[in-house]
Every structure is written in structure tokens, then in C-alpha cells.
Coordinates of C-alpha atoms in Angstrom, one line a residue:
Chain A
M1 CA 0.0 0.0 0.0
N2 CA 2.8 2.4 1.0
R3 CA 4.6 1.6 -2.3
Q4 CA 1.5 2.3 -4.4
L5 CA 1.0 5.8 -3.0
P6 CA 4.2 7.4 -4.6
I7 CA 3.3 5.8 -8.0
T8 CA -0.2 7.2 -7.8
I9 CA 1.1 10.6 -7.0
Y10 CA 3.6 10.4 -9.8
V11 CA 1.0 9.4 -12.4
L12 CA -1.4 12.1 -11.2
S13 CA 1.4 14.7 -11.4
L14 CA 2.4 13.7 -14.9
A15 CA -1.3 13.8 -16.0
L16 CA -1.6 17.3 -14.5
V17 CA 1.6 18.5 -16.2
L18 CA 0.5 17.1 -19.6
T19 CA -3.0 18.6 -19.3
A20 CA -1.5 22.0 -18.4
L21 CA 0.9 21.8 -21.4
T22 CA -1.9 20.8 -23.8
A23 CA -4.3 23.5 -22.4
G24 CA -1.5 26.1 -22.7
R25 CA -0.9 25.2 -26.3
A26 CA -4.6 25.4 -27.2
F27 CA -4.8 28.7 -25.4
A28 CA -1.8 30.1 -27.3
Q29 CA -3.1 29.0 -30.8
G30 CA -6.6 30.3 -30.3
P31 CA -6.4 34.0 -30.1
Q32 CA -3.4 34.5 -32.4
P33 CA -4.4 34.7 -36.1
P34 CA -1.7 34.3 -38.7
T35 CA 0.2 37.5 -39.4
D36 CA 0.3 39.2 -42.8
D37 CA 3.9 38.1 -43.1
E38 CA 3.0 34.5 -42.6
V39 CA 0.2 34.8 -45.2
N40 CA 2.5 36.5 -47.7
A41 CA 5.2 33.9 -47.2
V42 CA 2.8 31.3 -48.6
A43 CA 1.2 33.6 -51.1
K44 CA 4.4 34.6 -52.7
E45 CA 4.9 31.0 -53.7
L46 CA 1.6 31.0 -55.5
F47 CA 0.4 32.8 -58.6
C48 CA -2.9 34.5 -59.3
P49 CA -4.9 32.0 -61.4
V50 CA -6.7 34.9 -63.2
C51 CA -4.1 37.6 -63.9
E52 CA -1.2 35.6 -65.3
N53 CA 2.4 35.9 -64.0
T54 CA 1.4 37.9 -60.9
P55 CA 2.4 36.4 -57.5
L56 CA -0.4 36.2 -55.1
D57 CA 1.2 38.3 -52.4
V58 CA 1.4 41.4 -54.6
C59 CA -1.7 40.9 -56.7
P60 CA -4.2 43.7 -56.1
T61 CA -7.4 42.2 -57.4
Q62 CA -10.4 41.2 -55.3
A63 CA -10.0 37.6 -56.3
C64 CA -6.4 37.6 -54.9
R65 CA -7.6 39.3 -51.7
Q66 CA -10.0 36.4 -51.3
W67 CA -7.3 33.8 -51.9
R68 CA -5.1 35.5 -49.4
D69 CA -8.0 35.3 -46.9
Q70 CA -8.3 31.7 -47.8
I71 CA -4.6 31.1 -47.0
R72 CA -5.1 32.9 -43.7
S73 CA -8.0 30.6 -42.8
L74 CA -6.1 27.5 -43.7
L75 CA -3.1 28.7 -41.7
A76 CA -5.4 29.3 -38.7
E77 CA -6.6 25.7 -39.1
G78 CA -3.0 24.6 -38.7
K79 CA -2.3 23.7 -42.3
T80 CA 1.3 23.8 -43.4
S81 CA 2.6 25.7 -46.4
D82 CA 2.8 22.5 -48.5
E83 CA -0.7 21.5 -47.5
I84 CA -2.0 24.9 -48.5
K85 CA -0.2 24.8 -51.8
Q86 CA -1.6 21.4 -52.5
Y87 CA -5.1 22.7 -51.7
F88 CA -4.6 25.5 -54.2
V89 CA -3.4 23.1 -56.9
D90 CA -6.4 20.8 -56.2
T91 CA -8.8 23.7 -56.5
Y92 CA -7.3 25.9 -59.2
G93 CA -4.8 23.7 -61.1
D94 CA -1.1 23.5 -61.5
R95 CA -0.8 27.0 -63.0
V96 CA -1.0 28.5 -59.5
L97 CA 2.5 27.1 -58.7
N98 CA 5.5 29.3 -59.3
E99 CA 7.2 26.4 -61.0
P100 CA 5.6 23.5 -63.0
P101 CA 5.3 20.2 -61.1
R102 CA 8.0 17.7 -62.2
T103 CA 5.6 15.3 -63.9
G104 CA 5.0 14.2 -67.5
F105 CA 5.4 16.8 -70.2
N106 CA 6.6 19.4 -67.6
W107 CA 9.9 17.6 -67.4
L108 CA 10.8 19.3 -70.7
A109 CA 10.9 22.6 -68.8
Y110 CA 13.6 21.2 -66.5
I111 CA 15.6 19.2 -69.1
V112 CA 15.7 21.4 -72.2
P113 CA 17.2 24.6 -70.8
P114 CA 20.2 22.9 -69.1
L115 CA 20.7 20.7 -72.2
V116 CA 20.7 23.8 -74.5
I117 CA 23.2 25.5 -72.1
L118 CA 25.4 22.4 -72.1
L119 CA 25.4 22.2 -75.9
G120 CA 26.1 25.9 -76.2
A121 CA 29.0 25.6 -73.8
L122 CA 30.4 22.6 -75.8
S123 CA 30.0 24.6 -79.0
V124 CA 31.9 27.6 -77.5
V125 CA 34.7 25.4 -76.3
R126 CA 35.1 23.8 -79.7
T127 CA 35.1 27.2 -81.4
L128 CA 37.7 28.5 -79.0
K129 CA 39.9 25.5 -79.6
G130 CA 39.6 26.1 -83.3
M131 CA 40.8 29.7 -82.9
K132 CA 44.3 28.7 -81.6
K133 CA 47.5 30.2 -83.1
P134 CA 48.2 29.6 -86.8
V135 CA 50.3 26.6 -87.6
V136 CA 53.4 26.8 -89.7
V137 CA 53.7 24.1 -92.3
S138 CA 57.0 23.2 -94.0
P139 CA 56.5 22.6 -97.7
A140 CA 59.2 20.0 -97.6
G141 CA 57.3 18.2 -95.0
G142 CA 60.5 17.1 -93.2
A143 CA 60.6 19.1 -90.0
D144 CA 57.8 19.1 -87.6
R145 CA 55.6 22.2 -87.5
S146 CA 56.9 23.8 -84.3
E147 CA 60.5 23.4 -85.5
A148 CA 59.6 25.0 -88.8
R149 CA 58.1 27.9 -87.0
R150 CA 61.1 28.3 -84.7
L151 CA 63.3 28.3 -87.8
A152 CA 61.2 30.8 -89.6
E153 CA 61.3 33.2 -86.6
D154 CA 65.1 32.7 -86.2
D155 CA 65.6 33.5 -89.9
Y156 CA 63.5 36.6 -89.6
A157 CA 65.5 37.7 -86.5
A158 CA 68.8 37.0 -88.2
R159 CA 67.9 39.1 -91.3
F160 CA 66.6 41.9 -89.1
E161 CA 69.8 42.0 -87.1
E162 CA 71.8 41.9 -90.4
E163 CA 69.9 44.9 -91.7
V164 CA 70.5 46.8 -88.5
R165 CA 74.2 46.1 -88.6
K166 CA 74.4 47.4 -92.2
R167 CA 72.8 50.7 -91.3
K168 CA 75.2 51.4 -88.4
Chain B
M1 CA 66.2 28.9 -96.8
T2 CA 62.6 29.5 -97.8
E3 CA 59.6 28.4 -96.0
E4 CA 56.0 28.9 -96.7
I5 CA 53.9 29.9 -93.8
K6 CA 50.3 28.7 -94.0
T7 CA 47.5 29.3 -91.7
L8 CA 45.4 26.2 -91.5
P9 CA 41.7 26.9 -91.2
P10 CA 40.4 26.1 -87.7
K11 CA 38.4 22.9 -87.6
R12 CA 34.8 23.8 -87.2
G13 CA 31.5 22.1 -86.5
A14 CA 30.3 19.8 -83.8
P15 CA 30.1 16.1 -84.2
L16 CA 27.3 14.7 -86.3
W17 CA 25.5 13.2 -83.3
A18 CA 25.5 16.6 -81.5
Q19 CA 24.2 18.3 -84.6
I20 CA 21.4 15.8 -85.0
L21 CA 20.5 16.1 -81.3
T22 CA 20.5 19.9 -81.4
L23 CA 18.4 19.9 -84.6
A24 CA 15.9 17.4 -83.1
G25 CA 15.7 19.5 -79.9
L26 CA 15.1 22.7 -81.8
I27 CA 12.4 21.1 -83.9
A28 CA 10.7 19.7 -80.8
L29 CA 10.9 23.0 -79.1
L30 CA 9.5 24.9 -82.1
T31 CA 6.7 22.3 -82.4
M32 CA 5.8 22.8 -78.7
V33 CA 5.7 26.6 -79.1
W34 CA 3.6 26.3 -82.3
L35 CA 1.1 23.9 -80.6
I36 CA 0.8 26.1 -77.5
L37 CA 0.4 29.3 -79.5
G38 CA -2.1 27.6 -81.8
K39 CA -4.1 26.5 -78.8
R40 CA -4.1 29.9 -77.3
Q41 CA -5.2 31.6 -80.5
Q42 CA -7.9 29.1 -81.1
G43 CA -10.3 31.0 -78.8
S44 CA -13.3 29.5 -77.1
V45 CA -15.2 26.5 -78.4
Q46 CA -17.3 27.5 -81.4
P47 CA -21.0 26.9 -82.2
G48 CA -21.3 23.6 -84.1
E49 CA -18.8 21.8 -82.0
V50 CA -19.9 18.7 -80.0
I51 CA -19.2 19.3 -76.4
P52 CA -17.2 16.5 -74.7
D53 CA -18.6 15.0 -71.5
F54 CA -17.4 16.5 -68.2
S55 CA -18.3 16.2 -64.5
L56 CA -19.1 18.8 -62.0
T57 CA -19.1 18.3 -58.2
L58 CA -21.9 20.5 -56.8
F59 CA -21.6 22.9 -53.9
K60 CA -23.1 21.6 -50.6
D61 CA -26.9 22.2 -50.5
Y62 CA -27.0 21.8 -54.3
Q63 CA -28.3 18.6 -55.9
Y64 CA -29.6 17.4 -59.2
N65 CA -31.9 14.4 -59.0
E66 CA -30.4 13.8 -55.5
Q67 CA -26.9 13.6 -57.0
T68 CA -24.1 15.8 -55.7
Q69 CA -22.1 15.2 -58.9
V70 CA -23.4 15.7 -62.4
S71 CA -22.1 15.1 -65.9
L72 CA -23.1 16.6 -69.1
S73 CA -24.2 13.2 -70.3
D74 CA -26.8 13.2 -67.5
F75 CA -28.6 16.0 -69.5
A76 CA -28.8 14.1 -72.8
G77 CA -32.0 15.2 -74.6
K78 CA -32.1 18.5 -72.7
V79 CA -31.0 22.0 -73.6
V80 CA -28.1 22.9 -71.3
V81 CA -27.4 26.5 -70.4
L82 CA -23.9 26.6 -68.9
N83 CA -22.9 29.7 -67.1
F84 CA -19.3 30.5 -66.0
W85 CA -19.2 33.0 -63.1
A86 CA -17.2 34.0 -60.0
S87 CA -18.0 35.8 -56.8
W88 CA -15.3 38.4 -57.5
C89 CA -16.7 39.2 -60.9
K90 CA -18.8 42.3 -60.9
P91 CA -20.4 41.9 -64.4
C92 CA -21.6 38.4 -63.2
E93 CA -23.8 40.2 -60.7
Q94 CA -25.5 42.0 -63.5
E95 CA -27.0 38.9 -65.0
A96 CA -27.4 36.7 -61.8
A97 CA -31.0 37.7 -61.3
E98 CA -31.9 37.2 -65.0
L99 CA -30.3 33.8 -65.1
E100 CA -32.3 32.7 -62.0
A101 CA -35.5 34.1 -63.5
A102 CA -34.9 32.3 -66.7
W103 CA -34.2 29.0 -64.8
K104 CA -37.5 29.4 -62.9
F105 CA -39.2 30.0 -66.2
Y106 CA -38.0 26.8 -67.8
E107 CA -37.6 24.6 -64.7
A108 CA -41.1 23.1 -64.8
R109 CA -40.8 22.0 -68.5
G110 CA -38.0 19.6 -67.6
D111 CA -36.2 19.8 -71.0
V112 CA -34.0 22.8 -70.1
I113 CA -31.3 22.7 -67.4
F114 CA -29.2 25.6 -66.1
L115 CA -25.8 24.8 -64.7
G116 CA -23.5 27.3 -62.9
I117 CA -19.8 26.7 -63.0
D118 CA -17.8 28.8 -60.5
Y119 CA -14.5 29.8 -62.0
V120 CA -11.3 30.1 -59.7
D121 CA -13.2 31.2 -56.7
T122 CA -13.1 30.7 -52.9
E123 CA -16.0 28.6 -51.6
P124 CA -17.2 30.9 -48.7
E125 CA -17.5 33.9 -51.0
A126 CA -19.1 31.7 -53.8
L127 CA -21.8 30.4 -51.4
L128 CA -22.5 34.0 -50.2
Y129 CA -22.9 35.1 -53.8
L130 CA -25.3 32.2 -54.5
K131 CA -27.3 33.0 -51.4
K132 CA -27.3 36.8 -52.2
F133 CA -28.8 36.2 -55.6
G134 CA -31.0 33.3 -54.6
I135 CA -29.5 31.0 -57.3
T136 CA -31.3 27.6 -57.1
Y137 CA -30.0 25.8 -60.3
P138 CA -27.2 23.3 -59.8
N139 CA -23.9 25.0 -59.2
G140 CA -20.4 23.8 -58.5
P141 CA -16.7 24.9 -58.5
D142 CA -14.6 24.3 -61.6
L143 CA -12.0 22.2 -59.8
R144 CA -8.5 22.5 -61.3
T145 CA -10.2 24.7 -64.0
K146 CA -10.7 21.6 -66.1
I147 CA -14.1 22.6 -67.5
S148 CA -13.1 26.2 -68.2
Q149 CA -10.0 24.9 -70.0
M150 CA -12.1 22.6 -72.0
F151 CA -14.3 25.5 -73.1
R152 CA -11.2 27.7 -73.4
I153 CA -13.1 30.6 -71.8
R154 CA -11.5 34.0 -71.9
G155 CA -13.1 35.3 -68.8
V156 CA -16.3 35.5 -66.8
P157 CA -19.2 35.7 -67.3
E158 CA -19.5 33.5 -70.3
T159 CA -22.6 31.4 -71.1
Y160 CA -22.8 28.4 -73.4
F161 CA -26.0 27.1 -74.9
I162 CA -25.9 23.4 -75.8
N163 CA -28.7 21.7 -77.8
R164 CA -30.4 18.4 -77.1
S165 CA -27.8 16.6 -79.1
G166 CA -24.9 18.0 -77.1
V167 CA -23.9 20.5 -79.9
L168 CA -22.9 24.0 -78.9
R169 CA -25.4 26.4 -80.5
Y170 CA -24.5 29.8 -79.0
V171 CA -21.9 31.6 -76.9
Q172 CA -22.6 34.7 -74.8
V173 CA -19.5 36.5 -73.8
G174 CA -20.2 39.1 -71.1
P175 CA -23.4 39.5 -69.1
F176 CA -27.0 39.3 -70.2
T177 CA -28.9 42.4 -69.7
T178 CA -32.5 41.1 -69.9
L179 CA -34.4 38.0 -69.3
Q180 CA -35.8 38.1 -72.8
Q181 CA -32.3 37.9 -74.2
I182 CA -31.8 34.5 -72.5
Q183 CA -35.3 33.3 -73.4
S184 CA -34.9 34.1 -77.1
I185 CA -31.8 32.0 -77.3
V186 CA -33.2 29.1 -75.4
D187 CA -36.5 29.2 -77.3
S188 CA -34.7 29.2 -80.7
I189 CA -32.7 26.1 -79.6
L190 CA -35.8 24.4 -78.3
A191 CA -37.5 25.0 -81.6
E192 CA -34.8 23.2 -83.6

């Protein structure tokens, strides 16, 4: 009997603490509606379904104001940003997203631009390689090209020096 | 010692496979752009076109023959008046009373059905709008804008009149101003 008493007290204390914590959380959530910043943080990731290419957080139409109110209500219900975005997609379609979902035909939007950039970069590299210094070719074909070039430069230097000497 | 200095032309051009790949990609991209632009310039569906079947989940408190979801095929043999609207659309308010009056006028006949499709709207405001104008004909949201995309609507309000055979007969872009305007269109389709 004496042993049971501390256990009972312990369980009751734990239950009281848990109840107090839960009640505290419920009290904290209730009277605090989502702020404008919280609403806009979700809204800026969505686009107005009526006026194209306008993010929802800056869209001035009545429809957008209604949608921002909807976001506020959903946040107040405890929905996460992803859940709210999914709600908007389910209701208004994929075009409300600021980027197309990575499914089906939409993959082209993700694959084509990097592919084009890659091909462009390859093309630039090849072009730059082709623009290297001119190559000297010996008509005799005996010496290699760099040797022929060195000889040609030496010959020019020798003739230049000879000309300078003559003029002195 | 004489030497001829030649400048070899730089080697140009990508490998054949890269050229083919680039060309194929370019053609695919241009085809996509052409198809998308073509679709956008097509405008809304035109009179004479057969309207494909679609489903509409009705708002709560709205039913048709005790169903909460209706399809166009449910109305085979009837003239269908399909009205796209939204609670944020001011011109829609101009015709709301006329549409309801027209529905009341034809409801008892049983061969004309009015259907309201709420375009990109929020449900609380949509329900307030329906209550405000006392709209009683079946209404529901255009979820994922599937129906409006099918009709390729350009805005709201737009009203589509479909004959008993499911063929589009008339499109009204913008609001109706009188009840007689709606009646004359419905009567002409009924007389076919």
C-alpha cells in the first residue's frame, strides 16, 4: 500500500503537467491569427490564377484578396505551407504554382534549358579551340611544325639584325 | 632557306550526333511553341462543336436528382445553359437575377437545365454570392479549372447554350442584360 502511493502521486502529477501543457498550447493558438507576413510567405509561392504571371502576395485584385484570406483561414486551421499549396493546386490547377510540377510533359521545362546551355558551352569550347595560333607548315614536310616555326622566326630575327648592322 | 607559312583553317562544327541532337531538340521546341500558341489563339469553343462530357461536383446544398455530382451526359436530350461565373466578378452580378429568373421560367418544362460553374473562386464567397442572388439551379466549382480549360473561356461571365444533341449552339461573352435575351436564345434552340 505504501509503495502504491508514490506511484499514484507520480501518475497524477504527470497527467496534470500534460494537461497543463496541452491546455496552454490550445490557449496560445486560439487568439493569435496568422500575421500578414505568414500569409504572404505562402502567397508569394503561388500565382494568381486569373491575372497571369502575378504572384499572389502582390496581386491587387479582389480575387487575390479572397485567396489570401483563404490562406489565412487555412493557416489558422493549422495547415502547413505545403498543404495549402496542394489545396490550391487541387482547387485551381497547376498554374497557381511558381514552377511547374515535375511530372509528364513538364519535365521538358527542366531538361531542355540545361541541355541547351550544355550544348552551347560545348560549342563555345570547340570554337575557342579552333581559334588557336596559326600553324606553320613546312612545304618539304621534313621538319615538324613547331620546329619549322622556330626556324622561320630565327631567320627573320637574323635578317633583321643583319639589316640593323648594315645601317650602323 | 625559304619556308612557306600557311595558316590552317580552324576545324569547325560539332560532331554529327550533336548536330542531329540539337536539330531534333530545336524542332521539338518549335513544335511545342507552335502547338501552345495555336491552342491559345484558337479562342473559345465554337458553335457547331460537339461538347465532350465532363463532370461537376456541386456545392453543398445543391443537388440534381439527388446527385451531388453531375455530368453533361446526365442531361442528354435537354437544352443545357452553362454559365461560368465567379463571386469576384462584378459583371456576373448584373446577370445573376436574370439567369435565375430564366431558370425558374423553364424549370417546370423539364427539358432545359441551367448549370452554374464557379471559376477560380473561394468557396465561402461563392456560397455567399449564390445566397445573395438566390440561385437555385445546380452550381459547383470548376476544380483544377478543367471545365473552363475545355471550353477555353476567356473570362467571366460566359454562357454556353448546348442543344439536345450535345452540340454548342450559342456563346454569350459578357453579361445578359435582360431575361428576354436569354429566353430568345433558349427558345430558338428548343425550336430546332
